[in-house]
Every structure is written in C-alpha cells, then in structure tokens.
Amino acid sequence: MSARRIVVLGATGSIGRSACRVAKDLPDRVQIAGMSGFRNMARLAAAANELRPEALAVPDAAAEAELRAGLDYAPAHIFTGEEGLVRLASLPGAEMVLVAIVGTGGLRPTLAALQAGKDIALASKEVLVVAGELVMAAARRGGRRILPVDSEHNAIFQCLEGHEVRHVKRLILTASGGPFRTWAEDRLRAVTREEALRHPTWRMGEKITIDSATLFNKGLEMIEARWLFGLGIGSIDVVIHPQSIVHSMVEFVDGSVLAQMSHSDMRFPIQYALTWPERLAGSLPPLEFARLGKLDFEEPRYDVFPALDLARQAAGRGGVVPAALNAANEVAVAEFLAGRMAFPRIWEIVAGVLDETPDAPATDLETVLAADGAARRAAQRLAAV
Ligand code: NDP
Ligand code: MG
C-alpha cells in the first residue's frame, strides 16, 4: 500500500507536531504533502525541512519571507492569507486534510477540503460546534469521511466500528476534570493563568487547556459528538475519569459497554485517523494494567462548573446558538489568558451571551458567521465591565 498524502493545517501546534511525529514514525504510510503555520515561522521551517511538503501556507508576505529564510529546500507552493489556507486545503493530489487550527479558523478550509473531495481528520472541534450541520452535510454530499482526532470521539468511533447506531443507548465521554476537579468553589475566583494552564494529564495548546479547566472543552465535545455520530444531545453523557486512560465509552441497548483505552498521548488517535482503517505497529507505548493499578470514575460537579449545562442548553436550542456559545468562549478565554479578568468570568460571560442570543436556524455559512460575530461583540462588551 502506498503512503497516504496528507495536508496538516496547524502544523506548528500541539496536534500538528504530534502528527509530524506520526508521519516520521510511519514514512511508508503517511506522507505530509502540505503544512500551515500562523505565527511560528521558525517552527514551520524546521518541520518542513524535515518532512519536505510540496506546499506551505502562512498568513502574509512578511511571514513568507521569514519562512523562506529558514527553508533548506524550495517547495512548489507557498500560499498566503486566508485564501492560501483554502488553497492548501484543496491541494491536488492530497487525499486527506488534518484540521488542527485552534478556534474557528479551520472552518472555511474544512469546507473547501470537503468540496475538493478530501477526507478530513478533524482535531478542531470548534468547526463542528459552530457549523456541524453544514459541515456534515458537505461531507455527505461529497461522500467524504470525517475521521475524529479528538481522543474521546476517536475512542467512540473505534467502539462503534462494526456496530449499528440504532443499537446505541448512549455515548459516555470521559473528562479528566482538569486542574480544579477537587477545588472548593470559593477558590476559583483567585485562580491564576499558570494554575489554569497546568493540566493534570494532557500537554496541549493554551486555549484547549483553559477549556479543560472550565469543562467547556467537554461541553464543546458533547456538541461535536452529536454531529459526528448523529445522536441527540440527551444520549450523550459525561463522566469524570482523572487518569485519562479510558478515552470514552459506548453503551448499547443491551447494557453492554465498550471502552477504548491507551496512554494519554494524542499520537494514538492521530495515527488511527491518518491510517484508518489500518492498525499499524509504530512506536507508541503499550498499557501495563498492573502498573496502572486502578481507574477512577466520578460524577461531574455540574453546580461548580456550569459549562456542561450551558453547552447542553445551547445544543438543545440548536441553530446558531452553539456558534454563539463557542464564540463567546473563545473571547472569554482570550481575555482570561491576557490577565484581564477572573477565571469564573469565562462561564459568566458565555451565559450572558447565550441569554442575549436570539434563536435562529443555521441555514448557511453567512448566518452562522454573523451569529459568531454578534456573540464575539457581546462577549467583548460583557468582558469590559
Ligand atoms: P495549538 O495552540 O497548540 O496550535 C494551534 C495551531 O493553529 C498552530 O499551528 C497555530 O499556528 C495555528 N493557528 C492559530 N491561530 C490560527 C489562525 N487564526 N489561522 C490559522 N492558523 C492558526 O492548539 P492545539 O494543537 O492544542 O489544538 C488545535 C485544535 O485541536 C483545537 O481546536 C483543539 O481543540 C483541538 N484538540 C487539541 C488536542 C490537543 O491535545 N492539543 C486534543 C483534542 C483536540 P502558530 O503556532 O504558528 O501560531
Ligand atoms: Mg478531547
């Protein structure tokens, strides 16, 4: 079997770098045809020099100059701007696009890749939260697949293989609980940036690490699961599992539960998505159960971490409301990371924006992006007071 040619959007990020390690581990099966970076041109140049993709995408001409200075080969294309990302996502000859851009920046390139007949390996959950209906419809129209990279969804995808969705009773997403899992509620107002960025089990980009601390990450993942697997939000539950070994579970109507397990290393789900339906021996570490000793499970503290209920509420209202939830959260996380507001303000702002957001169907991309823009402005206004 020949190598699958893959474009990596967000190659300089946490997921992008893990994907490059997978490609280096399996050179006969995974070939990186394209890469994008945003701010970190030195890292993009270093990764490109190693894997030699034919096409690269960067935000502007200044970034292109910086990138060229660091390259030791001449790629066939260096695309620039938002249009450049779309062109990279549509690169002729590439079969699959790994979308690993943080936030909503991955939405247009995902739609372009589907339109160009590529399969998607999706890390950017925000893309499905904002426009799940449109993205899934585009995939169906083109007969393309969306292979989940998010570890929970990759786990569920694996547990569902060979099974029928009508036999599923519920999906159970596991959550580490984040750094504040056991903290008293009254301590949360004084949480620092450093404390919130200290995730107990995963090393990830800053935005998703904050989302894991508020539990908005799990809220976004409930909505992501709803679109990927076509189940109602009422059939998607969350359980806290501090060790992050069971990545999620599927309960069937007969009461049987299938779980997927591995170490908490994103190379597992990335490799499975990039090489599916093959299972390939690489350099990933095996689980040693006797050394793990035990696995714990507990109920989320819904009253202390309102993110889960807010996400459930947004999913229940549907239409553009999840896009508003996501946009408000992106703004609030950026404000918290900039040191301009207290940690619990993140969910207070999201709740405030949801209250202001009118219900409307997500008919097309413009409608969704308009709701996203309105929610961002509302969140900025609420953050400023
Ligand atoms: P990082 O912050 O580490 O990386 C983000 C990537 O996106 C970088 O390559 C960055 O480029 C690029 N980027 C940032 N902003 C833009 C923009 N506006 N336009 C184009 N490119 C941009 O994030 P992660 O890798 O942690 O996460 C990426 C996505 O994957 C997120 O949606 C996250 O929720 C999801 N995910 C991540 C997991 C993880 O373990 N990290 C697990 C499951 C899901 P540069 O660095 O050059 O500025
Ligand atoms: Mg996840």
Coordinates of C-alpha atoms and ligand atoms in Angstrom, one line a residue:
M1 CA 0.0 0.0 0.0
S2 CA 1.3 3.4 -0.9
A3 CA 1.6 6.3 1.6
R4 CA -1.4 8.5 2.2
R5 CA -0.8 12.1 1.2
I6 CA -1.9 14.4 4.0
V7 CA -2.2 18.2 4.4
V8 CA -1.7 19.4 8.0
L9 CA -3.5 22.7 8.9
G10 CA -1.9 24.0 12.1
A11 CA 1.4 22.0 11.7
T12 CA 3.1 24.2 14.3
G13 CA 0.6 23.5 17.1
S14 CA 0.4 20.7 19.7
I15 CA -1.6 18.4 17.4
G16 CA 0.3 19.4 14.3
R17 CA 3.6 18.5 15.9
S18 CA 2.2 15.1 17.1
A19 CA 1.0 14.5 13.6
C20 CA 4.5 15.2 12.2
R21 CA 5.9 12.6 14.7
V22 CA 3.4 10.1 13.4
A23 CA 4.5 10.8 9.9
K24 CA 8.1 10.4 10.8
D25 CA 7.3 7.1 12.6
L26 CA 5.4 5.7 9.5
P27 CA 7.1 7.2 6.4
D28 CA 5.8 4.4 4.2
R29 CA 2.2 5.1 5.1
V30 CA 1.9 8.8 5.9
Q31 CA 3.4 11.5 3.7
I32 CA 2.9 15.1 4.6
A33 CA 2.0 17.0 1.3
G34 CA 1.3 20.3 2.9
M35 CA 1.6 22.3 6.1
S36 CA 0.4 25.6 7.5
G37 CA 1.6 27.8 10.4
F38 CA 0.4 31.1 11.7
R39 CA 2.9 32.9 14.0
N40 CA 5.7 30.4 14.5
M41 CA 7.7 30.5 11.2
A42 CA 10.9 29.1 12.7
R43 CA 9.0 26.0 13.8
L44 CA 7.2 25.7 10.5
A45 CA 10.5 25.9 8.6
A46 CA 12.1 23.3 10.8
A47 CA 9.1 20.9 10.4
A48 CA 9.1 21.5 6.6
N49 CA 12.8 20.9 6.3
E50 CA 12.3 17.5 7.9
L51 CA 9.2 16.3 6.1
R52 CA 9.6 18.3 2.8
P53 CA 6.0 19.0 2.0
E54 CA 5.4 20.4 -1.5
A55 CA 3.1 23.2 -0.3
L56 CA 3.0 25.6 2.7
A57 CA 0.6 28.2 3.8
V58 CA 1.3 31.3 6.0
P59 CA -0.7 34.4 6.9
D60 CA 1.1 37.1 4.9
A61 CA 4.1 38.2 2.8
A62 CA 6.2 39.0 5.9
A63 CA 5.7 35.5 7.2
E64 CA 6.5 34.1 3.8
A65 CA 9.8 36.0 3.8
E66 CA 10.7 34.7 7.3
L67 CA 9.7 31.2 6.3
R68 CA 11.8 31.2 3.1
A69 CA 14.8 32.4 5.0
G70 CA 14.6 29.2 7.2
L71 CA 13.9 26.7 4.5
D72 CA 16.6 24.5 3.1
Y73 CA 14.6 23.4 0.0
A74 CA 12.2 25.0 -2.5
P75 CA 8.6 23.9 -2.0
A76 CA 6.4 24.1 -5.1
H77 CA 4.0 26.5 -3.5
I78 CA 3.9 28.9 -0.6
F79 CA 0.3 30.2 -0.3
T80 CA -0.6 33.3 1.8
G81 CA -3.6 34.7 3.6
E82 CA -7.0 33.0 4.4
E83 CA -7.3 32.2 0.7
G84 CA -4.0 30.5 1.0
L85 CA -5.3 28.1 3.6
V86 CA -8.2 27.3 1.4
R87 CA -5.9 26.5 -1.5
L88 CA -3.7 24.4 0.7
A89 CA -6.8 22.5 1.9
S90 CA -7.7 21.9 -1.7
L91 CA -4.2 20.8 -2.8
P92 CA -4.4 18.4 -5.8
G93 CA -3.0 15.0 -5.0
A94 CA -3.6 15.2 -1.3
E95 CA -6.2 12.6 0.0
M96 CA -6.8 13.9 3.5
V97 CA -6.6 17.1 5.4
L98 CA -5.9 17.2 9.1
V99 CA -7.6 20.2 10.6
A100 CA -5.7 21.3 13.7
I101 CA -6.1 25.0 13.8
V102 CA -7.3 26.3 17.1
G103 CA -10.7 28.0 17.1
T104 CA -12.9 28.8 14.1
G105 CA -10.1 29.5 11.7
G106 CA -10.4 25.9 10.4
L107 CA -14.0 26.2 9.3
R108 CA -13.6 27.6 5.7
P109 CA -10.6 25.4 4.9
T110 CA -12.6 22.3 6.1
L111 CA -15.5 23.1 3.8
A112 CA -13.1 23.8 0.9
A113 CA -11.3 20.4 1.5
L114 CA -14.6 18.6 1.5
Q115 CA -15.6 20.3 -1.7
A116 CA -12.3 19.4 -3.3
G117 CA -13.0 15.7 -2.4
K118 CA -10.7 15.2 0.5
D119 CA -11.4 13.2 3.7
I120 CA -11.0 15.2 6.9
A121 CA -9.1 14.2 10.0
L122 CA -10.7 16.6 12.5
A123 CA -9.0 17.9 15.6
S124 CA -10.6 21.3 15.6
K125 CA -13.8 20.6 17.5
E126 CA -14.8 24.3 17.2
V127 CA -15.5 23.6 13.5
L128 CA -18.3 21.2 14.3
V129 CA -19.7 23.2 17.2
V130 CA -20.0 26.3 15.0
A131 CA -21.2 24.7 11.8
G132 CA -21.9 21.0 12.5
E133 CA -25.0 20.8 10.3
L134 CA -23.2 22.5 7.3
V135 CA -20.0 20.5 7.6
M136 CA -21.7 17.1 8.0
A137 CA -24.0 18.0 5.0
A138 CA -20.9 18.9 2.9
A139 CA -19.3 15.6 3.8
R140 CA -22.4 13.6 2.9
R141 CA -22.8 15.5 -0.4
G142 CA -19.3 14.7 -1.4
G143 CA -19.3 11.2 0.0
R144 CA -16.3 12.1 2.2
R145 CA -15.4 11.0 5.7
I146 CA -14.8 13.0 8.8
L147 CA -12.4 10.9 11.0
P148 CA -12.3 12.2 14.5
V149 CA -8.9 13.1 16.1
D150 CA -10.3 14.4 19.4
S151 CA -9.4 11.5 21.7
E152 CA -12.9 10.9 23.0
H153 CA -14.5 10.9 19.6
N154 CA -11.8 8.8 18.2
A155 CA -12.5 6.3 21.0
I156 CA -16.2 6.3 20.3
F157 CA -15.5 5.9 16.6
Q158 CA -13.4 2.8 17.4
C159 CA -16.1 1.4 19.8
L160 CA -18.8 1.9 17.1
E161 CA -17.0 0.1 14.3
G162 CA -18.9 -3.0 13.3
H163 CA -22.0 -1.8 15.2
E164 CA -25.2 -0.1 14.3
V165 CA -26.1 3.3 15.7
R166 CA -29.7 2.0 16.3
H167 CA -28.1 -0.4 18.9
V168 CA -26.5 2.5 20.8
K169 CA -28.2 3.7 24.1
R170 CA -25.7 6.4 25.0
L171 CA -22.2 7.8 24.5
I172 CA -20.2 8.4 27.6
L173 CA -17.5 11.0 27.2
T174 CA -14.7 10.8 29.8
A175 CA -13.2 14.0 31.2
S176 CA -10.1 14.4 33.3
G177 CA -11.8 17.0 35.4
G178 CA -8.9 19.5 34.8
P179 CA -6.7 21.0 37.4
F180 CA -9.6 22.2 39.6
R181 CA -11.5 19.0 39.8
T182 CA -11.4 18.9 43.6
W183 CA -11.1 22.6 44.4
A184 CA -13.6 24.3 46.6
E185 CA -15.8 26.7 44.6
D186 CA -14.7 29.8 46.5
R187 CA -11.1 29.3 45.4
L188 CA -11.9 29.5 41.7
R189 CA -12.1 33.3 41.6
A190 CA -8.5 33.6 42.6
V191 CA -7.2 31.0 40.0
T192 CA -4.1 32.3 38.1
R193 CA -3.2 31.8 34.5
E194 CA -0.4 29.4 35.4
E195 CA -2.7 27.3 37.6
A196 CA -5.3 27.0 34.8
L197 CA -2.6 26.1 32.3
R198 CA -1.3 23.2 34.5
H199 CA -3.3 20.3 33.0
P200 CA -3.0 17.1 35.1
T201 CA -2.8 14.6 32.2
W202 CA -2.5 16.2 28.7
R203 CA 0.0 18.6 27.2
M204 CA -1.9 20.8 24.7
G205 CA -2.3 24.3 23.3
E206 CA -3.3 27.1 25.7
K207 CA -6.9 27.5 24.5
I208 CA -7.9 23.9 24.9
T209 CA -6.1 23.7 28.2
I210 CA -8.2 26.5 29.6
D211 CA -11.3 24.9 28.1
S212 CA -10.3 21.7 30.0
A213 CA -10.1 23.7 33.3
T214 CA -13.6 25.2 32.9
L215 CA -15.0 22.0 31.4
F216 CA -16.1 23.9 28.3
N217 CA -13.9 21.5 26.4
K218 CA -16.2 18.7 27.4
G219 CA -19.2 20.9 26.6
L220 CA -17.9 21.5 23.1
E221 CA -17.2 17.8 22.8
M222 CA -20.8 16.9 23.6
I223 CA -21.9 19.1 20.7
E224 CA -19.0 17.7 18.5
A225 CA -20.2 14.1 19.3
R226 CA -23.8 15.0 18.5
W227 CA -22.8 15.9 14.9
L228 CA -20.2 13.2 14.3
F229 CA -22.4 10.3 15.5
G230 CA -25.9 11.6 14.7
L231 CA -27.3 11.2 18.2
G232 CA -29.5 13.6 20.2
I233 CA -27.7 15.6 22.9
G234 CA -29.8 13.7 25.5
S235 CA -27.9 10.5 24.6
I236 CA -24.5 12.0 25.4
D237 CA -23.3 11.8 29.0
V238 CA -20.1 12.8 30.7
V239 CA -18.2 11.1 33.5
I240 CA -15.0 12.3 35.2
H241 CA -12.1 9.9 34.9
P242 CA -9.0 11.6 36.3
Q243 CA -6.4 9.1 34.9
S244 CA -7.4 9.8 31.2
I245 CA -6.8 6.1 30.2
V246 CA -10.4 5.3 29.1
H247 CA -10.9 7.8 26.3
S248 CA -14.7 7.3 26.1
M249 CA -17.3 4.6 26.0
V250 CA -20.4 3.4 24.1
E251 CA -23.3 1.9 26.0
F252 CA -25.5 -0.4 23.8
V253 CA -29.2 -1.1 24.3
D254 CA -28.5 -4.5 25.9
G255 CA -26.4 -2.8 28.6
S256 CA -23.0 -3.8 27.3
V257 CA -20.4 -1.0 27.3
L258 CA -17.4 -0.8 25.0
A259 CA -14.4 1.4 26.0
Q260 CA -11.2 2.3 24.3
M261 CA -8.0 2.7 26.3
S262 CA -4.5 3.9 25.7
H263 CA -1.9 6.2 27.3
S264 CA -2.9 9.9 27.1
D265 CA -0.8 10.6 24.1
M266 CA -2.5 12.3 21.1
R267 CA -0.4 10.2 18.7
F268 CA -2.8 7.3 19.3
P269 CA -5.9 9.0 17.9
I270 CA -4.0 10.9 15.3
Q271 CA -2.3 7.8 13.9
Y272 CA -5.6 5.9 13.8
A273 CA -7.3 8.8 11.9
L274 CA -4.5 9.2 9.5
T275 CA -4.1 5.5 8.7
W276 CA -7.7 4.2 9.2
P277 CA -8.9 1.5 8.6
E278 CA -5.4 0.1 9.1
R279 CA -3.9 -0.5 12.5
L280 CA -0.1 -0.1 12.2
A281 CA 2.7 -1.0 14.6
G282 CA 4.7 2.1 15.4
S283 CA 6.5 3.4 18.4
L284 CA 3.5 4.1 20.7
P285 CA 3.8 2.8 24.3
P286 CA 1.6 -0.2 25.5
L287 CA -0.6 -0.1 28.6
E288 CA 0.6 -2.0 31.6
F289 CA -2.5 -2.6 33.6
A290 CA -0.9 -3.9 36.8
R291 CA 1.2 -0.7 36.9
L292 CA -1.9 1.5 36.4
G293 CA -3.4 -0.2 39.4
K294 CA -6.9 1.4 39.3
L295 CA -9.1 3.6 37.2
D296 CA -11.5 6.1 38.9
F297 CA -14.8 7.5 37.8
E298 CA -16.9 10.2 39.3
E299 CA -19.9 12.5 38.6
P300 CA -19.0 16.0 37.3
R301 CA -19.7 18.9 39.7
Y302 CA -22.3 20.5 37.5
D303 CA -23.1 23.3 40.0
V304 CA -19.4 24.4 40.3
F305 CA -18.6 24.0 36.5
P306 CA -21.7 25.4 34.6
A307 CA -20.0 24.8 31.2
L308 CA -21.6 21.4 30.8
D309 CA -25.1 22.6 31.3
L310 CA -24.5 25.7 29.2
A311 CA -23.4 23.5 26.3
R312 CA -26.3 21.2 26.7
Q313 CA -28.6 24.1 26.7
A314 CA -27.0 25.6 23.6
A315 CA -27.2 22.2 21.8
G316 CA -30.9 21.9 22.8
R317 CA -31.7 25.3 21.4
G318 CA -29.7 24.4 18.2
G319 CA -29.4 26.5 15.1
V320 CA -26.8 29.3 15.6
V321 CA -26.8 29.1 19.4
P322 CA -23.8 26.6 19.7
A323 CA -21.9 29.0 17.4
A324 CA -22.6 31.8 19.9
L325 CA -21.5 29.7 22.8
N326 CA -18.2 28.8 21.1
A327 CA -17.5 32.4 20.0
A328 CA -18.3 33.8 23.5
N329 CA -16.0 31.2 25.0
E330 CA -13.1 32.0 22.6
V331 CA -13.3 35.7 23.5
A332 CA -13.6 34.9 27.3
V333 CA -10.6 32.5 27.2
A334 CA -8.5 35.1 25.4
E335 CA -9.5 37.8 28.0
F336 CA -8.6 35.4 30.9
L337 CA -5.3 34.5 29.3
A338 CA -4.5 38.2 28.8
G339 CA -4.9 38.6 32.6
R340 CA -7.9 40.9 32.2
M341 CA -10.5 39.0 34.1
A342 CA -11.1 36.3 36.8
F343 CA -11.5 32.6 35.9
P344 CA -15.2 32.2 36.7
R345 CA -16.0 35.2 34.4
I346 CA -15.4 32.8 31.5
W347 CA -18.7 31.0 32.1
E348 CA -20.5 34.1 33.4
I349 CA -19.8 35.8 30.0
V350 CA -20.8 32.7 28.0
A351 CA -24.1 32.5 30.0
G352 CA -24.7 36.2 29.4
V353 CA -24.1 35.9 25.7
L354 CA -26.4 32.9 25.4
D355 CA -29.2 34.9 27.1
E356 CA -28.8 37.7 24.5
T357 CA -28.6 35.4 21.5
P358 CA -31.9 35.0 19.6
D359 CA -32.8 31.5 18.3
A360 CA -32.3 31.2 14.6
P361 CA -31.7 28.2 12.2
A362 CA -28.1 27.7 10.9
T363 CA -29.2 27.9 7.3
D364 CA -25.9 28.8 5.7
L365 CA -22.3 29.9 6.4
E366 CA -23.1 33.6 6.4
T367 CA -25.9 33.2 9.0
V368 CA -23.6 31.2 11.2
L369 CA -20.7 33.6 10.9
A370 CA -23.0 36.5 11.6
A371 CA -24.1 34.9 14.9
D372 CA -20.4 34.2 15.7
G373 CA -19.6 37.9 15.1
A374 CA -22.5 39.1 17.2
A375 CA -21.6 36.8 20.0
R376 CA -17.9 38.0 19.9
R377 CA -19.0 41.6 20.2
A378 CA -21.4 40.8 23.1
A379 CA -18.7 38.9 24.9
Q380 CA -16.2 41.8 24.5
R381 CA -18.8 44.2 25.8
L382 CA -19.5 41.9 28.9
A383 CA -15.8 41.4 29.5
A384 CA -15.1 45.1 29.6
V385 CA -17.5 45.8 32.5
Ligands
NDP1 P1 -2.2 25.0 19.5 O1 -2.5 26.3 20.0 O2 -1.0 24.2 20.0 O3 -1.9 25.1 17.9 C1 -2.8 25.8 17.1 C2 -2.3 25.8 15.6 O4 -3.2 26.6 14.9 C3 -0.9 26.3 15.4 O5 -0.4 25.6 14.3 C4 -1.1 27.8 15.1 O6 0.0 28.3 14.4 C5 -2.4 27.7 14.2 N1 -3.2 28.9 14.3 C6 -3.6 29.6 15.4 N2 -4.5 30.6 15.0 C7 -4.6 30.5 13.7 C8 -5.4 31.2 12.7 N3 -6.1 32.3 13.1 N4 -5.3 30.9 11.4 C9 -4.5 29.8 11.0 N5 -3.8 29.1 11.9 C10 -3.8 29.4 13.2 O7 -3.5 24.1 19.6 P2 -3.7 22.6 19.7 O8 -2.8 21.8 18.7 O9 -3.7 22.2 21.1 O10 -5.2 22.4 19.2 C11 -5.6 22.5 17.9 C12 -7.1 22.1 17.8 O11 -7.2 20.7 18.1 C13 -8.0 22.8 18.7 O12 -9.2 23.0 18.1 C14 -8.2 21.9 19.9 O13 -9.5 22.0 20.5 C15 -8.1 20.5 19.2 N6 -7.6 19.4 20.0 C16 -6.4 19.5 20.6 C17 -5.9 18.5 21.4 C18 -4.5 18.5 22.0 O14 -4.1 17.5 22.6 N7 -3.7 19.5 21.8 C19 -6.8 17.3 21.7 C20 -8.1 17.4 21.1 C21 -8.5 18.4 20.2 P3 1.2 29.0 15.1 O15 1.6 28.1 16.3 O16 2.3 29.0 14.1 O17 0.8 30.4 15.5
MG2 MG -10.8 15.7 23.7

